[in-house]
mmCIF file with all atom_site columns, C-alpha atoms in Angstrom:
data_model
loop_
_atom_site.group_PDB
_atom_site.id
_atom_site.type_symbol
_atom_site.label_atom_id
_atom_site.label_alt_id
_atom_site.label_comp_id
_atom_site.label_asym_id
_atom_site.label_entity_id
_atom_site.label_seq_id
_atom_site.pdbx_PDB_ins_code
_atom_site.Cartn_x
_atom_site.Cartn_y
_atom_site.Cartn_z
_atom_site.occupancy
_atom_site.B_iso_or_equiv
_atom_site.pdbx_formal_charge
_atom_site.auth_seq_id
_atom_site.auth_comp_id
_atom_site.auth_asym_id
_atom_site.auth_atom_id
_atom_site.pdbx_PDB_model_num
ATOM 1   C CA . MET A 1 1   ? -6.775  -17.949 -13.445 1.00 0.00 ? 2   MET A CA 1
ATOM 2   C CA . PRO A 1 2   ? -5.299  -16.526 -16.800 1.00 0.00 ? 3   PRO A CA 1
ATOM 3   C CA . HIS A 1 3   ? -6.896  -17.473 -19.919 1.00 0.00 ? 4   HIS A CA 1
ATOM 4   C CA . PRO A 1 4   ? -4.840  -20.231 -21.676 1.00 0.00 ? 5   PRO A CA 1
ATOM 5   C CA . ARG A 1 5   ? -4.396  -18.459 -24.770 1.00 0.00 ? 6   ARG A CA 1
ATOM 6   C CA . ALA A 1 6   ? -2.728  -15.603 -22.744 1.00 0.00 ? 7   ALA A CA 1
ATOM 7   C CA . THR A 1 7   ? -0.503  -17.919 -20.839 1.00 0.00 ? 8   THR A CA 1
ATOM 8   C CA . GLU A 1 8   ? 0.733   -19.473 -24.212 1.00 0.00 ? 9   GLU A CA 1
ATOM 9   C CA . LEU A 1 9   ? 1.281   -16.133 -25.579 1.00 0.00 ? 10  LEU A CA 1
ATOM 10  C CA . ALA A 1 10  ? 3.190   -14.956 -22.467 1.00 0.00 ? 11  ALA A CA 1
ATOM 11  C CA . ARG A 1 11  ? 5.371   -18.286 -22.916 1.00 0.00 ? 12  ARG A CA 1
ATOM 12  C CA . ARG A 1 12  ? 6.060   -17.227 -26.670 1.00 0.00 ? 13  ARG A CA 1
ATOM 13  C CA . LEU A 1 13  ? 7.050   -13.774 -25.697 1.00 0.00 ? 14  LEU A CA 1
ATOM 14  C CA . ARG A 1 14  ? 9.515   -15.047 -23.132 1.00 0.00 ? 15  ARG A CA 1
ATOM 15  C CA . GLN A 1 15  ? 11.095  -17.251 -25.890 1.00 0.00 ? 16  GLN A CA 1
ATOM 16  C CA . ASP A 1 16  ? 11.149  -14.426 -28.450 1.00 0.00 ? 17  ASP A CA 1
ATOM 17  C CA . GLN A 1 17  ? 11.944  -11.324 -26.431 1.00 0.00 ? 18  GLN A CA 1
ATOM 18  C CA . THR A 1 18  ? 13.385  -8.248  -28.015 1.00 0.00 ? 19  THR A CA 1
ATOM 19  C CA . ASP A 1 19  ? 16.874  -7.277  -27.485 1.00 0.00 ? 20  ASP A CA 1
ATOM 20  C CA . THR A 1 20  ? 15.913  -4.581  -25.184 1.00 0.00 ? 21  THR A CA 1
ATOM 21  C CA . GLU A 1 21  ? 13.797  -6.990  -22.961 1.00 0.00 ? 22  GLU A CA 1
ATOM 22  C CA . SER A 1 22  ? 16.731  -9.429  -22.885 1.00 0.00 ? 23  SER A CA 1
ATOM 23  C CA . VAL A 1 23  ? 19.033  -6.514  -21.456 1.00 0.00 ? 24  VAL A CA 1
ATOM 24  C CA . ALA A 1 24  ? 16.311  -5.641  -18.916 1.00 0.00 ? 25  ALA A CA 1
ATOM 25  C CA . TRP A 1 25  ? 15.861  -9.219  -18.045 1.00 0.00 ? 26  TRP A CA 1
ATOM 26  C CA . ASP A 1 26  ? 19.540  -9.629  -17.378 1.00 0.00 ? 27  ASP A CA 1
ATOM 27  C CA . LEU A 1 27  ? 19.349  -6.559  -15.128 1.00 0.00 ? 28  LEU A CA 1
ATOM 28  C CA . LEU A 1 28  ? 16.191  -7.698  -13.196 1.00 0.00 ? 29  LEU A CA 1
ATOM 29  C CA . ARG A 1 29  ? 16.691  -11.458 -13.019 1.00 0.00 ? 30  ARG A CA 1
ATOM 30  C CA . ALA A 1 30  ? 17.805  -13.318 -9.829  1.00 0.00 ? 31  ALA A CA 1
ATOM 31  C CA . ARG A 1 31  ? 16.882  -10.330 -7.673  1.00 0.00 ? 32  ARG A CA 1
ATOM 32  C CA . ARG A 1 32  ? 19.889  -8.390  -9.260  1.00 0.00 ? 33  ARG A CA 1
ATOM 33  C CA . CYS A 1 33  ? 18.130  -4.977  -8.841  1.00 0.00 ? 34  CYS A CA 1
ATOM 34  C CA . ARG A 1 34  ? 17.689  -4.014  -5.391  1.00 0.00 ? 35  ARG A CA 1
ATOM 35  C CA . GLY A 1 35  ? 16.954  -7.513  -4.225  1.00 0.00 ? 36  GLY A CA 1
ATOM 36  C CA . VAL A 1 36  ? 13.547  -7.732  -5.415  1.00 0.00 ? 37  VAL A CA 1
ATOM 37  C CA . LYS A 1 37  ? 12.040  -10.554 -7.355  1.00 0.00 ? 38  LYS A CA 1
ATOM 38  C CA . PHE A 1 38  ? 10.826  -10.044 -10.984 1.00 0.00 ? 39  PHE A CA 1
ATOM 39  C CA . ARG A 1 39  ? 9.049   -12.359 -13.354 1.00 0.00 ? 40  ARG A CA 1
ATOM 40  C CA . ARG A 1 40  ? 8.671   -11.613 -16.943 1.00 0.00 ? 41  ARG A CA 1
ATOM 41  C CA . GLN A 1 41  ? 6.063   -11.771 -19.482 1.00 0.00 ? 42  GLN A CA 1
ATOM 42  C CA . VAL A 1 42  ? 3.501   -12.152 -16.752 1.00 0.00 ? 43  VAL A CA 1
ATOM 43  C CA . VAL A 1 43  ? -0.400  -12.463 -17.388 1.00 0.00 ? 44  VAL A CA 1
ATOM 44  C CA . LEU A 1 44  ? -1.995  -9.865  -15.063 1.00 0.00 ? 45  LEU A CA 1
ATOM 45  C CA . TYR A 1 45  ? -5.658  -8.981  -14.606 1.00 0.00 ? 46  TYR A CA 1
ATOM 46  C CA . GLY A 1 46  ? -6.139  -9.853  -18.412 1.00 0.00 ? 47  GLY A CA 1
ATOM 47  C CA . PHE A 1 47  ? -2.940  -8.274  -19.885 1.00 0.00 ? 48  PHE A CA 1
ATOM 48  C CA . ILE A 1 48  ? 0.614   -9.390  -20.294 1.00 0.00 ? 49  ILE A CA 1
ATOM 49  C CA . VAL A 1 49  ? 3.319   -7.055  -18.753 1.00 0.00 ? 50  VAL A CA 1
ATOM 50  C CA . ASP A 1 50  ? 6.909   -7.329  -19.664 1.00 0.00 ? 51  ASP A CA 1
ATOM 51  C CA . PHE A 1 51  ? 8.259   -7.407  -15.971 1.00 0.00 ? 52  PHE A CA 1
ATOM 52  C CA . TYR A 1 52  ? 6.379   -7.686  -12.841 1.00 0.00 ? 53  TYR A CA 1
ATOM 53  C CA . CYS A 1 53  ? 7.386   -7.647  -9.156  1.00 0.00 ? 54  CYS A CA 1
ATOM 54  C CA . ALA A 1 54  ? 4.517   -8.801  -6.929  1.00 0.00 ? 55  ALA A CA 1
ATOM 55  C CA . GLU A 1 55  ? 6.181   -7.551  -3.651  1.00 0.00 ? 56  GLU A CA 1
ATOM 56  C CA . LEU A 1 56  ? 6.099   -3.945  -4.906  1.00 0.00 ? 57  LEU A CA 1
ATOM 57  C CA . LYS A 1 57  ? 2.885   -4.460  -7.222  1.00 0.00 ? 58  LYS A CA 1
ATOM 58  C CA . LEU A 1 58  ? 5.177   -2.876  -9.979  1.00 0.00 ? 59  LEU A CA 1
ATOM 59  C CA . ALA A 1 59  ? 4.879   -3.616  -13.763 1.00 0.00 ? 60  ALA A CA 1
ATOM 60  C CA . ILE A 1 60  ? 7.731   -2.282  -15.946 1.00 0.00 ? 61  ILE A CA 1
ATOM 61  C CA . GLU A 1 61  ? 6.914   -1.962  -19.572 1.00 0.00 ? 62  GLU A CA 1
ATOM 62  C CA . VAL A 1 62  ? 9.856   -1.445  -22.199 1.00 0.00 ? 63  VAL A CA 1
ATOM 63  C CA . ASP A 1 63  ? 8.661   0.426   -24.898 1.00 0.00 ? 64  ASP A CA 1
ATOM 64  C CA . GLY A 1 64  ? 9.722   0.713   -28.467 1.00 0.00 ? 65  GLY A CA 1
ATOM 65  C CA . HIS A 1 65  ? 8.745   3.099   -31.386 1.00 0.00 ? 66  HIS A CA 1
ATOM 66  C CA . ILE A 1 66  ? 5.704   1.193   -32.090 1.00 0.00 ? 67  ILE A CA 1
ATOM 67  C CA . HIS A 1 67  ? 4.366   2.832   -28.692 1.00 0.00 ? 68  HIS A CA 1
ATOM 68  C CA . ASP A 1 68  ? 4.411   6.321   -30.411 1.00 0.00 ? 69  ASP A CA 1
ATOM 69  C CA . THR A 1 69  ? 1.245   5.843   -32.507 1.00 0.00 ? 70  THR A CA 1
ATOM 70  C CA . HIS A 1 70  ? -2.064  7.237   -31.101 1.00 0.00 ? 71  HIS A CA 1
ATOM 71  C CA . GLU A 1 71  ? -3.733  3.795   -31.233 1.00 0.00 ? 72  GLU A CA 1
ATOM 72  C CA . VAL A 1 72  ? -1.070  2.428   -29.270 1.00 0.00 ? 73  VAL A CA 1
ATOM 73  C CA . ILE A 1 73  ? -0.765  5.184   -26.701 1.00 0.00 ? 74  ILE A CA 1
ATOM 74  C CA . ASP A 1 74  ? -4.427  5.181   -25.976 1.00 0.00 ? 75  ASP A CA 1
ATOM 75  C CA . HIS A 1 75  ? -4.260  1.218   -25.434 1.00 0.00 ? 76  HIS A CA 1
ATOM 76  C CA . ASP A 1 76  ? -1.312  1.792   -23.127 1.00 0.00 ? 77  ASP A CA 1
ATOM 77  C CA . ARG A 1 77  ? -3.060  4.327   -21.101 1.00 0.00 ? 78  ARG A CA 1
ATOM 78  C CA . ALA A 1 78  ? -6.106  2.207   -20.581 1.00 0.00 ? 79  ALA A CA 1
ATOM 79  C CA . ARG A 1 79  ? -4.343  -0.898  -19.959 1.00 0.00 ? 80  ARG A CA 1
ATOM 80  C CA . SER A 1 80  ? -2.237  1.158   -17.265 1.00 0.00 ? 81  SER A CA 1
ATOM 81  C CA . GLU A 1 81  ? -5.558  2.581   -15.902 1.00 0.00 ? 82  GLU A CA 1
ATOM 82  C CA . HIS A 1 82  ? -7.126  -1.083  -15.624 1.00 0.00 ? 83  HIS A CA 1
ATOM 83  C CA . LEU A 1 83  ? -3.842  -2.306  -13.845 1.00 0.00 ? 84  LEU A CA 1
ATOM 84  C CA . ALA A 1 84  ? -3.959  0.715   -11.446 1.00 0.00 ? 85  ALA A CA 1
ATOM 85  C CA . ARG A 1 85  ? -7.402  -0.155  -10.531 1.00 0.00 ? 86  ARG A CA 1
ATOM 86  C CA . HIS A 1 86  ? -6.176  -3.493  -9.293  1.00 0.00 ? 87  HIS A CA 1
ATOM 87  C CA . GLY A 1 87  ? -3.375  -1.787  -7.315  1.00 0.00 ? 88  GLY A CA 1
ATOM 88  C CA . VAL A 1 88  ? -0.495  -2.315  -9.831  1.00 0.00 ? 89  VAL A CA 1
ATOM 89  C CA . ARG A 1 89  ? 1.815   0.599   -10.521 1.00 0.00 ? 90  ARG A CA 1
ATOM 90  C CA . VAL A 1 90  ? 3.089   0.677   -14.277 1.00 0.00 ? 91  VAL A CA 1
ATOM 91  C CA . ILE A 1 91  ? 6.371   2.417   -15.299 1.00 0.00 ? 92  ILE A CA 1
ATOM 92  C CA . ARG A 1 92  ? 6.954   2.627   -18.957 1.00 0.00 ? 93  ARG A CA 1
ATOM 93  C CA . ILE A 1 93  ? 10.531  2.914   -20.009 1.00 0.00 ? 94  ILE A CA 1
ATOM 94  C CA . ARG A 1 94  ? 11.731  3.844   -23.538 1.00 0.00 ? 95  ARG A CA 1
ATOM 95  C CA . ASN A 1 95  ? 14.100  1.210   -25.197 1.00 0.00 ? 96  ASN A CA 1
ATOM 96  C CA . GLU A 1 96  ? 16.631  4.066   -25.584 1.00 0.00 ? 97  GLU A CA 1
ATOM 97  C CA . GLN A 1 97  ? 16.484  4.981   -21.876 1.00 0.00 ? 98  GLN A CA 1
ATOM 98  C CA . LEU A 1 98  ? 16.930  1.523   -20.424 1.00 0.00 ? 99  LEU A CA 1
ATOM 99  C CA . ASP A 1 99  ? 19.896  0.981   -18.255 1.00 0.00 ? 100 ASP A CA 1
ATOM 100 C CA . GLU A 1 100 ? 20.797  -0.147  -14.969 1.00 0.00 ? 101 GLU A CA 1
ATOM 101 C CA . GLN A 1 101 ? 20.380  3.181   -13.267 1.00 0.00 ? 102 GLN A CA 1
ATOM 102 C CA . THR A 1 102 ? 16.918  3.711   -14.767 1.00 0.00 ? 103 THR A CA 1
ATOM 103 C CA . LEU A 1 103 ? 15.583  0.273   -13.379 1.00 0.00 ? 104 LEU A CA 1
ATOM 104 C CA . ARG A 1 104 ? 17.167  1.069   -9.898  1.00 0.00 ? 105 ARG A CA 1
ATOM 105 C CA . HIS A 1 105 ? 15.340  4.265   -9.833  1.00 0.00 ? 106 HIS A CA 1
ATOM 106 C CA . ALA A 1 106 ? 12.031  2.724   -10.725 1.00 0.00 ? 107 ALA A CA 1
ATOM 107 C CA . VAL A 1 107 ? 12.329  0.215   -8.118  1.00 0.00 ? 108 VAL A CA 1
ATOM 108 C CA . ASP A 1 108 ? 13.357  2.803   -5.507  1.00 0.00 ? 109 ASP A CA 1
ATOM 109 C CA . TRP A 1 109 ? 10.384  4.828   -6.448  1.00 0.00 ? 110 TRP A CA 1
ATOM 110 C CA . ALA A 1 110 ? 8.167   1.887   -5.928  1.00 0.00 ? 111 ALA A CA 1
ATOM 111 C CA . LYS A 1 111 ? 9.702   1.211   -2.609  1.00 0.00 ? 112 LYS A CA 1
ATOM 112 C CA . GLN A 1 112 ? 9.416   4.544   -1.400  1.00 0.00 ? 113 GLN A CA 1
ATOM 113 C CA . SER A 1 113 ? 5.825   5.512   -2.687  1.00 0.00 ? 114 SER A CA 1
ATOM 114 C CA . PRO A 1 114 ? 2.884   4.259   -1.180  1.00 0.00 ? 115 PRO A CA 1
ATOM 115 C CA . PRO A 1 115 ? 1.104   1.471   -2.921  1.00 0.00 ? 116 PRO A CA 1
ATOM 116 C CA . LEU A 1 116 ? -2.180  1.888   -4.836  1.00 0.00 ? 117 LEU A CA 1
ATOM 117 C CA . HIS A 1 117 ? -5.102  0.339   -3.185  1.00 0.00 ? 118 HIS A CA 1
ATOM 118 C CA . GLU A 1 118 ? -7.449  -1.926  -5.299  1.00 0.00 ? 119 GLU A CA 1
ATOM 119 C CA . ARG A 1 119 ? -10.946 -0.715  -5.817  1.00 0.00 ? 120 ARG A CA 1
ATOM 120 C CA . GLY A 1 120 ? -13.780 -2.730  -4.378  1.00 0.00 ? 121 GLY A CA 1
ATOM 121 C CA . GLU A 1 121 ? -17.116 -3.537  -6.123  1.00 0.00 ? 122 GLU A CA 1
ATOM 122 C CA . GLY A 1 122 ? -18.721 -0.438  -4.843  1.00 0.00 ? 123 GLY A CA 1
ATOM 123 C CA . ASP A 1 123 ? -15.931 2.163   -5.570  1.00 0.00 ? 124 ASP A CA 1
ATOM 124 C CA . ARG A 1 124 ? -16.441 4.578   -8.335  1.00 0.00 ? 125 ARG A CA 1
ATOM 125 C CA . GLY A 1 125 ? -13.879 6.729   -10.208 1.00 0.00 ? 126 GLY A CA 1
#
């Protein structure tokens, strides 16, 4: 069960989304992108992801310039690796590259590529 603070933060992020997140949500909501369901600002394995499709185990992150700093790059990498250990694929899309075609390509890729497998307690790597 998600931590109550994370749930509250996700709720606030849904209310205060960026302009780019708003555009992405308009393109993803109500199964508008390739017929798959996305949710926004989802608490997932201890992190909040911008958009998540449970069917494809696909998280889409929309990144602005703040994600260019070394600290944030390292944090994003660690976060993506953590989610991958739980079988979640993360696709990062720059704000300036976000459009309907890019989102469709991301979903098509996730549909065609084999899913990641969750690692069990005894797995190493």
